[in-house]
PDB file of C-alpha atoms in Angstrom:
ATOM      1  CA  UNK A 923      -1.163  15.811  -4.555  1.00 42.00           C
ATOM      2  CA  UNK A 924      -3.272  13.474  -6.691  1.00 49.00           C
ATOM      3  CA  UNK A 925      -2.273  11.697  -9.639  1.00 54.00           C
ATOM      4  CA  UNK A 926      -5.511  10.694 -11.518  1.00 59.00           C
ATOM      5  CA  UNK A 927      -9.361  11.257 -11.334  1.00 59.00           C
ATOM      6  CA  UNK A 928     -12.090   9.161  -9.471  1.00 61.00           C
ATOM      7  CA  UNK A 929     -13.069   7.308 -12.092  1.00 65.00           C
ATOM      8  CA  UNK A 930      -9.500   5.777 -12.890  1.00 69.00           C
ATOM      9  CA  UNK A 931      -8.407   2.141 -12.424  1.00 85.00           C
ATOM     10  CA  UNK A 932      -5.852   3.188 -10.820  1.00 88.00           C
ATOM     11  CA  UNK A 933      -5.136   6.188  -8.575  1.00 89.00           C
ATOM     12  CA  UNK A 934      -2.941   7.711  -6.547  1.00 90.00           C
ATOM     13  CA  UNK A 935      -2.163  10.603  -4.372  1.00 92.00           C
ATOM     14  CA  UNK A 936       1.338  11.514  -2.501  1.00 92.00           C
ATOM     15  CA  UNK A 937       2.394  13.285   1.027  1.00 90.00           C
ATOM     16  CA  UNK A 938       5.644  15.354   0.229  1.00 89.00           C
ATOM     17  CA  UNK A 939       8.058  16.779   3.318  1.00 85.00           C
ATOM     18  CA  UNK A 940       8.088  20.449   2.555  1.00 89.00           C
ATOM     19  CA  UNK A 941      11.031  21.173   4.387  1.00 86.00           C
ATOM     20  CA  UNK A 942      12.790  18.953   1.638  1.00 83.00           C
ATOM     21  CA  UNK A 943      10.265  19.479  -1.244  1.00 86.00           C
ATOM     22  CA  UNK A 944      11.208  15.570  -1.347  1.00 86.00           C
ATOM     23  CA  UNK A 945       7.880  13.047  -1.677  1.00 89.00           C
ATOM     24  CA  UNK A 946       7.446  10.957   1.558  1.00 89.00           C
ATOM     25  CA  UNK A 947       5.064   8.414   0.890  1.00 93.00           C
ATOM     26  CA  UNK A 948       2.914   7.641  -1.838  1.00 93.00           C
ATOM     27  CA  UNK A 949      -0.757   6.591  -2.225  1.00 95.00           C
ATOM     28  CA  UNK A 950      -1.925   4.307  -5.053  1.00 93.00           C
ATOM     29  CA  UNK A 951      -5.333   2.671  -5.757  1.00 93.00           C
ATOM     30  CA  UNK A 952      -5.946  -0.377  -7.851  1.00 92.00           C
ATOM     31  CA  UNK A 953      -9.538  -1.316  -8.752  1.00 90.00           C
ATOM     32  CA  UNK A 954     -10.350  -4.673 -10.849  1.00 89.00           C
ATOM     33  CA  UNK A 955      -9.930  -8.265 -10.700  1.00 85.00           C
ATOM     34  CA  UNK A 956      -6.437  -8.172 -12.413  1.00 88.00           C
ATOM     35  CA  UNK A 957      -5.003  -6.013 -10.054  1.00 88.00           C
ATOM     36  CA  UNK A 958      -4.602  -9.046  -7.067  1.00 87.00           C
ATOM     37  CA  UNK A 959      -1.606 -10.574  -9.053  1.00 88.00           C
ATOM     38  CA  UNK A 960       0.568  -7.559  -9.107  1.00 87.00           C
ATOM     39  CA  UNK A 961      -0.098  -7.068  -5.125  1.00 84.00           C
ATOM     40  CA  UNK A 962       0.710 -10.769  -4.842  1.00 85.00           C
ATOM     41  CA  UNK A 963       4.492 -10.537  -6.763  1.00 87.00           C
ATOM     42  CA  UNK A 964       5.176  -7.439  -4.571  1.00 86.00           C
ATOM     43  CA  UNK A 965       4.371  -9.211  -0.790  1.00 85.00           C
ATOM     44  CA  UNK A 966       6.446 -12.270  -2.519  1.00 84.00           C
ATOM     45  CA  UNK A 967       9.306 -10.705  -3.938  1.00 83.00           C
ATOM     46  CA  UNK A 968       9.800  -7.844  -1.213  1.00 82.00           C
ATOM     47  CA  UNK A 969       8.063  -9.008   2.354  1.00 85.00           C
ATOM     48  CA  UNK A 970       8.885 -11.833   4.490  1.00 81.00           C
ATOM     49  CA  UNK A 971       6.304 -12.686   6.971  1.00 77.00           C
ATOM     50  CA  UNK A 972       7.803 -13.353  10.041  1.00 70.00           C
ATOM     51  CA  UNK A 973       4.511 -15.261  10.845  1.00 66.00           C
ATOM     52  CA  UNK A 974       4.252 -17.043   8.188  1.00 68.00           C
ATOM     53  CA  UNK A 975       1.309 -15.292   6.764  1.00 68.00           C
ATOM     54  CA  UNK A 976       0.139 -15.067   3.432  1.00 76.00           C
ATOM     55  CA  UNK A 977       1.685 -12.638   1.044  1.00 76.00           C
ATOM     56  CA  UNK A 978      -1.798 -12.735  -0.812  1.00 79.00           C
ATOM     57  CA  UNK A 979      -3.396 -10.759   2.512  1.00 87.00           C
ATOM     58  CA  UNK A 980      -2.978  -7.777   3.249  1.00 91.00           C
ATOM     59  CA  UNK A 981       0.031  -6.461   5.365  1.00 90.00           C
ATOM     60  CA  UNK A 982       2.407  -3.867   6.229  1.00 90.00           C
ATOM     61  CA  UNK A 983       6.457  -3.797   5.831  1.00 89.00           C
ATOM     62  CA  UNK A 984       8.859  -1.139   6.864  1.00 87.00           C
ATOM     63  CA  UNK A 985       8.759   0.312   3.448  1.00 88.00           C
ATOM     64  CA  UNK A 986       4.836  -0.443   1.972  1.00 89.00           C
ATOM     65  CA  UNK A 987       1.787  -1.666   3.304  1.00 92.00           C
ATOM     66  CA  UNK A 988      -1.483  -3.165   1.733  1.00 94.00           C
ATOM     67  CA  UNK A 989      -4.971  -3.146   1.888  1.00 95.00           C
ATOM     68  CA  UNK A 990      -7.764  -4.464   0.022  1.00 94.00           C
ATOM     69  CA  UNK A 991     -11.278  -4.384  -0.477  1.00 93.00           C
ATOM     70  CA  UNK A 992     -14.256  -5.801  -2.679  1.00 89.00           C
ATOM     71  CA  UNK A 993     -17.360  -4.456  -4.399  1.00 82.00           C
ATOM     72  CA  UNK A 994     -19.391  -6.888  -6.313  1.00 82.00           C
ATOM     73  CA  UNK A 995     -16.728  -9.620  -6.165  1.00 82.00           C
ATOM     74  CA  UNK A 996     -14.515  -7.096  -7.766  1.00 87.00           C
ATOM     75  CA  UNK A 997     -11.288  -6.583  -6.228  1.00 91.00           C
ATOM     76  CA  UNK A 998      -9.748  -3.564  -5.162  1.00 92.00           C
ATOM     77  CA  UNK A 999      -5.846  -3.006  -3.856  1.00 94.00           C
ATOM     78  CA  UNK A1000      -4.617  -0.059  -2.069  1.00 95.00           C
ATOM     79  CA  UNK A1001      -0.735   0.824  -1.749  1.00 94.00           C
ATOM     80  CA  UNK A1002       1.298   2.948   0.867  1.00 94.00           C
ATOM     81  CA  UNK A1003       4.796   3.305  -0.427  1.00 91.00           C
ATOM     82  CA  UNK A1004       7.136   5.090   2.298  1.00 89.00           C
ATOM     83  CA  UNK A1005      10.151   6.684   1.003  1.00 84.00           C
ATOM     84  CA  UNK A1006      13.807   7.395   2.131  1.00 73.00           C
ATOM     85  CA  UNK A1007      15.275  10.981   2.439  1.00 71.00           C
ATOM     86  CA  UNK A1008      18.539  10.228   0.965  1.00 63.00           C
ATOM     87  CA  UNK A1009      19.705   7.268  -0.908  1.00 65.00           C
ATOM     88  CA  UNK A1010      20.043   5.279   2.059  1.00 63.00           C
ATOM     89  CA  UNK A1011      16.634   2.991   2.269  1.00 60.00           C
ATOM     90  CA  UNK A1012      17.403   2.697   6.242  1.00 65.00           C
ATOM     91  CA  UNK A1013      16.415   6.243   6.769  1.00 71.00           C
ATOM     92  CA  UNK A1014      13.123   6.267   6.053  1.00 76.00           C
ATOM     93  CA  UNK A1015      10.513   9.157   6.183  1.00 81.00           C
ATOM     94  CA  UNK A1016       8.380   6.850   8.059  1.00 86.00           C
ATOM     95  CA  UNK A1017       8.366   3.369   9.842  1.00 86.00           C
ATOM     96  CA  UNK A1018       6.292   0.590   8.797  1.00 87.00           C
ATOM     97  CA  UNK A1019       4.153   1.522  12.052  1.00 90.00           C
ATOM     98  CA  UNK A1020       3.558   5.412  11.522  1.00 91.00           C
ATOM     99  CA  UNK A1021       2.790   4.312   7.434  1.00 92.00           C
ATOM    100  CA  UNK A1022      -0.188   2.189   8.830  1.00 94.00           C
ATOM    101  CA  UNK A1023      -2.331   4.142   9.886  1.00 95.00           C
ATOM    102  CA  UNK A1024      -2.064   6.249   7.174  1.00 95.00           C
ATOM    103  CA  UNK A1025      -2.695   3.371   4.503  1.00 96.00           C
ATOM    104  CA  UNK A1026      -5.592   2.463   6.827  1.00 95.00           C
ATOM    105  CA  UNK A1027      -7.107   6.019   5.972  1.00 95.00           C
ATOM    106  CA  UNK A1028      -6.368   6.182   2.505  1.00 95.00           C
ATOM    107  CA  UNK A1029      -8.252   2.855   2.062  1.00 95.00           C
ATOM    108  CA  UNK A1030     -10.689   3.941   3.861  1.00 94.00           C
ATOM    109  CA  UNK A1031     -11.432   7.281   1.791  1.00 93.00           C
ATOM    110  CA  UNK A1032     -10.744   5.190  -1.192  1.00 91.00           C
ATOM    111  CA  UNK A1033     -13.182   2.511  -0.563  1.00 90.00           C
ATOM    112  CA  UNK A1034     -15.918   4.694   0.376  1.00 89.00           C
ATOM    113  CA  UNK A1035     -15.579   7.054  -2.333  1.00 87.00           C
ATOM    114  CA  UNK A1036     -15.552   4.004  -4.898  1.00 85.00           C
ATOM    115  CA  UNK A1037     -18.024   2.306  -3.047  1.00 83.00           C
ATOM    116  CA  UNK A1038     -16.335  -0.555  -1.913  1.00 80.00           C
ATOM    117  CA  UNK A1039     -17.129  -2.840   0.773  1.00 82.00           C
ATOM    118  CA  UNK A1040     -15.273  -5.653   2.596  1.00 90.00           C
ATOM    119  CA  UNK A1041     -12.324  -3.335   3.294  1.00 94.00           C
ATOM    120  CA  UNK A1042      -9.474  -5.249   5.215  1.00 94.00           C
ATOM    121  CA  UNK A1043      -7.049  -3.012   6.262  1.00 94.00           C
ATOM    122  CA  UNK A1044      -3.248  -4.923   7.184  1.00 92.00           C
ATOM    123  CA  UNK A1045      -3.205  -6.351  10.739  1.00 90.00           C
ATOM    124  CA  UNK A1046      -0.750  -4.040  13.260  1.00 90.00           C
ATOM    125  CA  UNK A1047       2.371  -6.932  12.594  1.00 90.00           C
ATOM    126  CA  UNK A1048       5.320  -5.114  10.568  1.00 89.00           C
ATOM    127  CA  UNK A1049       7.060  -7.831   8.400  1.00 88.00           C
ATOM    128  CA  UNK A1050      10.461  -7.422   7.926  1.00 86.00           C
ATOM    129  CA  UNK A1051      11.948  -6.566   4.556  1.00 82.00           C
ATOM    130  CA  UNK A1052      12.623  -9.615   2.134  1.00 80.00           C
ATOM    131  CA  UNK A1053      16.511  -8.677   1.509  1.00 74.00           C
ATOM    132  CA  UNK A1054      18.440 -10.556  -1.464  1.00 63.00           C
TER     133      UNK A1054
END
């Protein structure tokens, strides 16, 4: 279901499990320059690259993963949020490798209906979750 119009600086959109009624992932689009530093806290604070990459880049835990793209040296930030069925964060909807693709095609849609270009899309490593 979305959550804003096209024209927003930010929007979103969300999957819900009908069998539950319960949302399953959500969608969220950031578009402007001061939209990087909010991504940035979120890798920091929540992901720990088991590679050692760069929470500024784009990536993919077992709970969110994020994309970005440019238009005009703007920036734009795209968000896949997976939820839990219960109150247990363990038993997720979705893991970190079935939320992928599925930020992949929101970004996708996204950037081409915004007109954004550069679109990197989070490499296929799942970072585990930054815990404590």
């Amino acid at each position: 279901m979305p959550h804003t119009g096209t024209d927003a600086s930010v929007t979103g959109c969300s999957l819900t499990d009908t069998a539950s009624g319960r949302t399953a992932v959500e969608f969220s689009g950031w578009y402007g320059d001061w939209t990087d530093r909010p991504f940035e806290r979120l890798l920091t604070h929540n992901v720990s690259p088991s590679d050692g990459g760069d929470t500024r880049r784009p990536m993919t835990s077992e709970e969110f993963g994020r994309a970005t793209a440019r238009r005009d040296g703007e920036a734009a930030n795209f968000l896949a949020f997976g939820h839990a069925r219960g109150t247990d964060v363990s038993d997720r909807y979705l893991t970190g490798r079935q939320l992928r693709p599925l930020l992949d095609a929101f970004a996708e849609d996204q950037a081409e209906l915004r007109g954004r270009v550069d679109l990197e899309p989070p490499s296929a490593t799942i970072h585990p979750v930054r815990r404590g």
